[in-house]
Amino acid sequence: GVQSLAESVANAKSLGDAKARSADLLIAAKETGQLANSLLTLEKARDATLNGAATTFDPIAIVAGLTAWADQTAKDRNVTFTAHLPDVAVRLHGDPVMFEQAVLNLINNALIHGGETLSKVKLVMEQSERALKVTVTDDGKGIAPKNFDRALGRFSQIGPSAGSGLGLPIAKTVVESFQGTIALKNTPNGFAVSLEFPNFSTSKTRR
């Protein structure tokens, strides 16, 4: 597709036509780059050598760093974004870059696939005795339970939608690299995806 657009620019019959096709080419190139990055992220998470990049890190700081981006991205789509983070110091063991990508993909998935009725996206991070849990909930159209497994498969699309179909598969692969789990659930007001990371610890209250 990118090659075809590039050829159409080269063969444009007027400057205006060339500019219009160049704009389409730029969009296609950006989408291709995003797809390539998503595939690289997925393959890195699947790599058996991932443990070699493991370290102990602060997951709350990483998620907090994503909130400004998420808030602005949501506003650009006329959507409200909120985040609720723990008030204790939490440490997680694994690859911090992959953790960030998993959370990022949950937020993106909600914004891209929530549908026309989407107005709110909420991120909640909480800890229990068993795991550190990150949940992204939206008030969008949701997914039929019979399609949950399909939604977790690579390049899967549940109905017409933008996106590469890699958001949830990336999140699933990353959380499994942490020996954790992913859960999809329809709520009374929308849809929720939760990631549970078992290898964590807490300490004194955060300041």
mmCIF file of C-alpha atoms in Angstrom:
data_model
loop_
_atom_site.group_PDB
_atom_site.id
_atom_site.type_symbol
_atom_site.label_atom_id
_atom_site.label_comp_id
_atom_site.label_asym_id
_atom_site.label_seq_id
_atom_site.Cartn_x
_atom_site.Cartn_y
_atom_site.Cartn_z
ATOM 1 C CA GLY A 1 0.000 0.000 0.000
ATOM 2 C CA VAL A 2 2.818 2.417 0.862
ATOM 3 C CA GLN A 3 4.593 1.538 -2.377
ATOM 4 C CA SER A 4 1.419 2.122 -4.370
ATOM 5 C CA LEU A 5 0.913 5.538 -2.780
ATOM 6 C CA ALA A 6 4.536 6.473 -3.454
ATOM 7 C CA GLU A 7 4.054 5.569 -7.122
ATOM 8 C CA SER A 8 0.883 7.650 -7.266
ATOM 9 C CA VAL A 9 2.811 10.662 -5.946
ATOM 10 C CA ALA A 10 5.517 10.162 -8.564
ATOM 11 C CA ASN A 11 2.900 9.901 -11.312
ATOM 12 C CA ALA A 12 0.685 12.760 -10.131
ATOM 13 C CA LYS A 13 -0.494 15.023 -12.973
ATOM 14 C CA SER A 14 -0.545 18.230 -10.910
ATOM 15 C CA LEU A 15 1.134 19.752 -7.871
ATOM 16 C CA GLY A 16 -2.158 19.778 -5.955
ATOM 17 C CA ASP A 17 -2.741 16.102 -6.709
ATOM 18 C CA ALA A 18 0.809 15.293 -5.636
ATOM 19 C CA LYS A 19 0.354 17.136 -2.320
ATOM 20 C CA ALA A 20 -2.905 15.332 -1.600
ATOM 21 C CA ARG A 21 -1.395 11.935 -2.321
ATOM 22 C CA SER A 22 1.712 12.852 -0.309
ATOM 23 C CA ALA A 23 -0.514 13.465 2.718
ATOM 24 C CA ASP A 24 -2.049 10.001 2.283
ATOM 25 C CA LEU A 25 1.436 8.538 1.908
ATOM 26 C CA LEU A 26 2.570 10.148 5.169
ATOM 27 C CA ILE A 27 -0.397 8.665 7.039
ATOM 28 C CA ALA A 28 0.254 5.225 5.539
ATOM 29 C CA ALA A 29 3.958 5.417 6.414
ATOM 30 C CA LYS A 30 3.159 6.341 10.041
ATOM 31 C CA GLU A 31 0.664 3.474 10.316
ATOM 32 C CA THR A 32 3.221 1.064 8.855
ATOM 33 C CA GLY A 33 5.821 2.269 11.354
ATOM 34 C CA GLN A 34 3.383 1.784 14.234
ATOM 35 C CA LEU A 35 2.597 -1.716 13.003
ATOM 36 C CA ALA A 36 6.305 -2.572 12.791
ATOM 37 C CA ASN A 37 6.874 -1.273 16.330
ATOM 38 C CA SER A 38 3.919 -3.310 17.599
ATOM 39 C CA LEU A 39 5.253 -6.468 15.974
ATOM 40 C CA LEU A 40 8.714 -5.867 17.457
ATOM 41 C CA THR A 41 7.161 -5.360 20.887
ATOM 42 C CA LEU A 42 5.142 -8.566 20.550
ATOM 43 C CA GLU A 43 8.138 -10.618 19.453
ATOM 44 C CA LYS A 44 10.329 -9.229 22.225
ATOM 45 C CA ALA A 45 7.686 -10.148 24.795
ATOM 46 C CA ARG A 46 7.476 -13.666 23.341
ATOM 47 C CA ASP A 47 11.254 -14.086 23.368
ATOM 48 C CA ALA A 48 12.371 -16.728 25.850
ATOM 49 C CA THR A 49 15.385 -14.548 26.701
ATOM 50 C CA LEU A 50 13.172 -11.790 28.092
ATOM 51 C CA ASN A 51 14.234 -12.700 31.629
ATOM 52 C CA GLY A 52 17.684 -11.448 30.748
ATOM 53 C CA ALA A 53 16.257 -7.901 30.644
ATOM 54 C CA ALA A 54 14.401 -8.309 33.932
ATOM 55 C CA THR A 55 14.992 -5.875 36.760
ATOM 56 C CA THR A 56 13.139 -4.566 39.807
ATOM 57 C CA PHE A 57 11.292 -1.325 39.063
ATOM 58 C CA ASP A 58 8.549 1.032 40.214
ATOM 59 C CA PRO A 59 5.425 0.320 38.111
ATOM 60 C CA ILE A 60 3.469 3.211 39.636
ATOM 61 C CA ALA A 61 6.025 5.719 38.361
ATOM 62 C CA ILE A 62 5.754 4.235 34.867
ATOM 63 C CA VAL A 63 1.956 4.400 34.835
ATOM 64 C CA ALA A 64 2.011 7.918 36.304
ATOM 65 C CA GLY A 65 4.289 8.911 33.447
ATOM 66 C CA LEU A 66 1.669 7.697 30.961
ATOM 67 C CA THR A 67 -1.245 9.615 32.451
ATOM 68 C CA ALA A 68 -0.436 13.027 30.911
ATOM 69 C CA TRP A 69 -0.199 11.449 27.453
ATOM 70 C CA ALA A 70 -3.364 9.418 28.025
ATOM 71 C CA ASP A 71 -5.285 12.455 29.265
ATOM 72 C CA GLN A 72 -4.347 14.566 26.229
ATOM 73 C CA THR A 73 -4.961 11.722 23.769
ATOM 74 C CA ALA A 74 -8.387 11.137 25.302
ATOM 75 C CA LYS A 75 -9.245 14.847 25.171
ATOM 76 C CA ASP A 76 -8.353 14.893 21.476
ATOM 77 C CA ARG A 77 -11.081 12.268 21.042
ATOM 78 C CA ASN A 78 -13.571 14.077 23.331
ATOM 79 C CA VAL A 79 -13.114 11.363 25.954
ATOM 80 C CA THR A 80 -12.465 11.796 29.689
ATOM 81 C CA PHE A 81 -9.516 9.874 31.138
ATOM 82 C CA THR A 82 -8.984 9.259 34.864
ATOM 83 C CA ALA A 83 -6.383 7.259 36.785
ATOM 84 C CA HIS A 84 -6.328 5.892 40.337
ATOM 85 C CA LEU A 85 -2.953 4.655 41.617
ATOM 86 C CA PRO A 86 -1.945 2.995 44.916
ATOM 87 C CA ASP A 87 -0.645 5.162 47.773
ATOM 88 C CA VAL A 88 1.993 2.588 48.745
ATOM 89 C CA ALA A 89 5.415 2.003 47.231
ATOM 90 C CA VAL A 90 5.243 -0.970 44.859
ATOM 91 C CA ARG A 91 8.100 -2.872 43.252
ATOM 92 C CA LEU A 92 7.667 -5.235 40.328
ATOM 93 C CA HIS A 93 10.206 -7.634 38.821
ATOM 94 C CA GLY A 94 10.450 -7.947 35.049
ATOM 95 C CA ASP A 95 11.070 -5.799 31.983
ATOM 96 C CA PRO A 96 9.899 -2.208 32.678
ATOM 97 C CA VAL A 97 9.728 -1.306 28.971
ATOM 98 C CA MET A 98 7.437 -4.240 28.276
ATOM 99 C CA PHE A 99 5.280 -3.352 31.290
ATOM 100 C CA GLU A 100 4.872 0.186 29.950
ATOM 101 C CA GLN A 101 3.940 -1.143 26.505
ATOM 102 C CA ALA A 102 1.284 -3.432 27.993
ATOM 103 C CA VAL A 103 -0.429 -0.598 29.876
ATOM 104 C CA LEU A 104 -0.084 1.716 26.888
ATOM 105 C CA ASN A 105 -1.804 -0.834 24.680
ATOM 106 C CA LEU A 106 -4.703 -1.226 27.113
ATOM 107 C CA ILE A 107 -5.333 2.522 27.020
ATOM 108 C CA ASN A 108 -4.979 2.675 23.246
ATOM 109 C CA ASN A 109 -7.279 -0.326 22.843
ATOM 110 C CA ALA A 110 -10.016 1.400 24.832
ATOM 111 C CA LEU A 111 -9.680 4.647 22.885
ATOM 112 C CA ILE A 112 -9.548 3.002 19.456
ATOM 113 C CA HIS A 113 -12.161 0.271 19.884
ATOM 114 C CA GLY A 114 -14.606 1.866 22.314
ATOM 115 C CA GLY A 115 -16.885 2.947 19.508
ATOM 116 C CA GLU A 116 -18.898 6.096 18.871
ATOM 117 C CA THR A 117 -20.532 6.047 22.318
ATOM 118 C CA LEU A 118 -17.190 6.099 24.166
ATOM 119 C CA SER A 119 -16.963 9.001 26.623
ATOM 120 C CA LYS A 120 -14.908 7.720 29.588
ATOM 121 C CA VAL A 121 -11.753 5.654 30.084
ATOM 122 C CA LYS A 122 -10.516 4.843 33.588
ATOM 123 C CA LEU A 123 -7.283 3.208 34.720
ATOM 124 C CA VAL A 124 -7.079 1.657 38.171
ATOM 125 C CA MET A 125 -3.955 0.111 39.680
ATOM 126 C CA GLU A 126 -4.405 -1.795 42.925
ATOM 127 C CA GLN A 127 -2.593 -4.428 44.922
ATOM 128 C CA SER A 128 -3.926 -7.470 46.722
ATOM 129 C CA GLU A 129 -2.203 -10.283 48.579
ATOM 130 C CA ARG A 130 -1.966 -12.198 45.314
ATOM 131 C CA ALA A 131 -1.012 -9.703 42.610
ATOM 132 C CA LEU A 132 -0.601 -6.167 41.379
ATOM 133 C CA LYS A 133 -3.597 -5.462 39.163
ATOM 134 C CA VAL A 134 -3.948 -2.907 36.381
ATOM 135 C CA THR A 135 -7.461 -2.448 34.982
ATOM 136 C CA VAL A 136 -8.570 -0.195 32.148
ATOM 137 C CA THR A 137 -12.339 0.289 31.962
ATOM 138 C CA ASP A 138 -14.307 2.156 29.311
ATOM 139 C CA ASP A 139 -17.963 2.930 28.712
ATOM 140 C CA GLY A 140 -17.796 1.896 25.067
ATOM 141 C CA LYS A 141 -19.438 -0.876 23.092
ATOM 142 C CA GLY A 142 -17.604 -3.830 24.685
ATOM 143 C CA ILE A 143 -16.988 -7.277 23.213
ATOM 144 C CA ALA A 144 -19.305 -10.281 23.207
ATOM 145 C CA PRO A 145 -17.916 -12.985 25.555
ATOM 146 C CA LYS A 146 -17.854 -15.477 22.673
ATOM 147 C CA ASN A 147 -15.278 -13.219 20.968
ATOM 148 C CA PHE A 148 -12.894 -12.830 23.926
ATOM 149 C CA ASP A 149 -10.449 -15.478 22.697
ATOM 150 C CA ARG A 150 -10.531 -14.015 19.216
ATOM 151 C CA ALA A 151 -9.807 -10.532 20.570
ATOM 152 C CA LEU A 152 -6.628 -11.876 22.191
ATOM 153 C CA GLY A 153 -5.364 -13.348 18.903
ATOM 154 C CA ARG A 154 -2.894 -11.522 16.686
ATOM 155 C CA PHE A 155 -4.388 -9.238 14.010
ATOM 156 C CA SER A 156 -7.924 -10.007 15.184
ATOM 157 C CA GLN A 157 -10.616 -7.384 14.659
ATOM 158 C CA ILE A 158 -14.077 -7.688 16.195
ATOM 159 C CA GLY A 159 -16.078 -5.865 13.558
ATOM 160 C CA PRO A 160 -14.942 -2.861 11.474
ATOM 161 C CA SER A 161 -12.368 -0.842 13.415
ATOM 162 C CA ALA A 162 -9.088 1.026 13.190
ATOM 163 C CA GLY A 163 -5.928 -0.357 14.759
ATOM 164 C CA SER A 164 -3.634 -3.249 13.981
ATOM 165 C CA GLY A 165 -5.331 -5.954 16.036
ATOM 166 C CA LEU A 166 -2.184 -6.292 18.180
ATOM 167 C CA GLY A 167 -3.071 -4.234 21.272
ATOM 168 C CA LEU A 168 -4.590 -6.955 23.446
ATOM 169 C CA PRO A 169 -2.258 -9.717 22.142
ATOM 170 C CA ILE A 170 0.737 -7.564 23.145
ATOM 171 C CA ALA A 171 -0.721 -6.956 26.611
ATOM 172 C CA LYS A 172 -1.451 -10.674 26.996
ATOM 173 C CA THR A 173 2.044 -11.741 25.934
ATOM 174 C CA VAL A 174 3.707 -9.177 28.193
ATOM 175 C CA VAL A 175 1.726 -10.071 31.309
ATOM 176 C CA GLU A 176 2.391 -13.762 30.685
ATOM 177 C CA SER A 177 6.124 -12.981 30.528
ATOM 178 C CA PHE A 178 5.663 -11.742 34.108
ATOM 179 C CA GLN A 179 3.899 -15.064 34.916
ATOM 180 C CA GLY A 180 0.681 -13.093 35.165
ATOM 181 C CA THR A 181 -2.765 -13.235 33.566
ATOM 182 C CA ILE A 182 -5.131 -11.106 31.497
ATOM 183 C CA ALA A 183 -8.900 -10.990 31.923
ATOM 184 C CA LEU A 184 -11.603 -9.452 29.719
ATOM 185 C CA LYS A 185 -14.972 -8.550 31.156
ATOM 186 C CA ASN A 186 -18.110 -6.714 30.119
ATOM 187 C CA THR A 187 -19.340 -4.359 32.835
ATOM 188 C CA PRO A 188 -22.806 -2.822 33.339
ATOM 189 C CA ASN A 189 -21.480 0.364 31.737
ATOM 190 C CA GLY A 190 -18.940 -0.914 29.212
ATOM 191 C CA PHE A 191 -15.841 -3.062 29.039
ATOM 192 C CA ALA A 192 -12.789 -3.790 31.211
ATOM 193 C CA VAL A 193 -9.407 -5.436 30.686
ATOM 194 C CA SER A 194 -7.296 -6.422 33.707
ATOM 195 C CA LEU A 195 -3.649 -7.453 33.940
ATOM 196 C CA GLU A 196 -2.457 -9.231 37.092
ATOM 197 C CA PHE A 197 1.267 -9.241 37.893
ATOM 198 C CA PRO A 198 2.102 -11.686 40.726
ATOM 199 C CA ASN A 199 5.806 -10.927 41.231
ATOM 200 C CA PHE A 200 5.551 -7.703 43.237
ATOM 201 C CA SER A 201 6.227 -6.282 46.697
ATOM 202 C CA THR A 202 5.069 -3.259 48.694
ATOM 203 C CA SER A 203 6.739 -1.114 51.324
ATOM 204 C CA LYS A 204 5.981 2.060 53.263
ATOM 205 C CA THR A 205 3.375 4.588 52.164
ATOM 206 C CA ARG A 206 4.366 6.697 49.198
ATOM 207 C CA ARG A 207 4.943 10.407 49.795
#
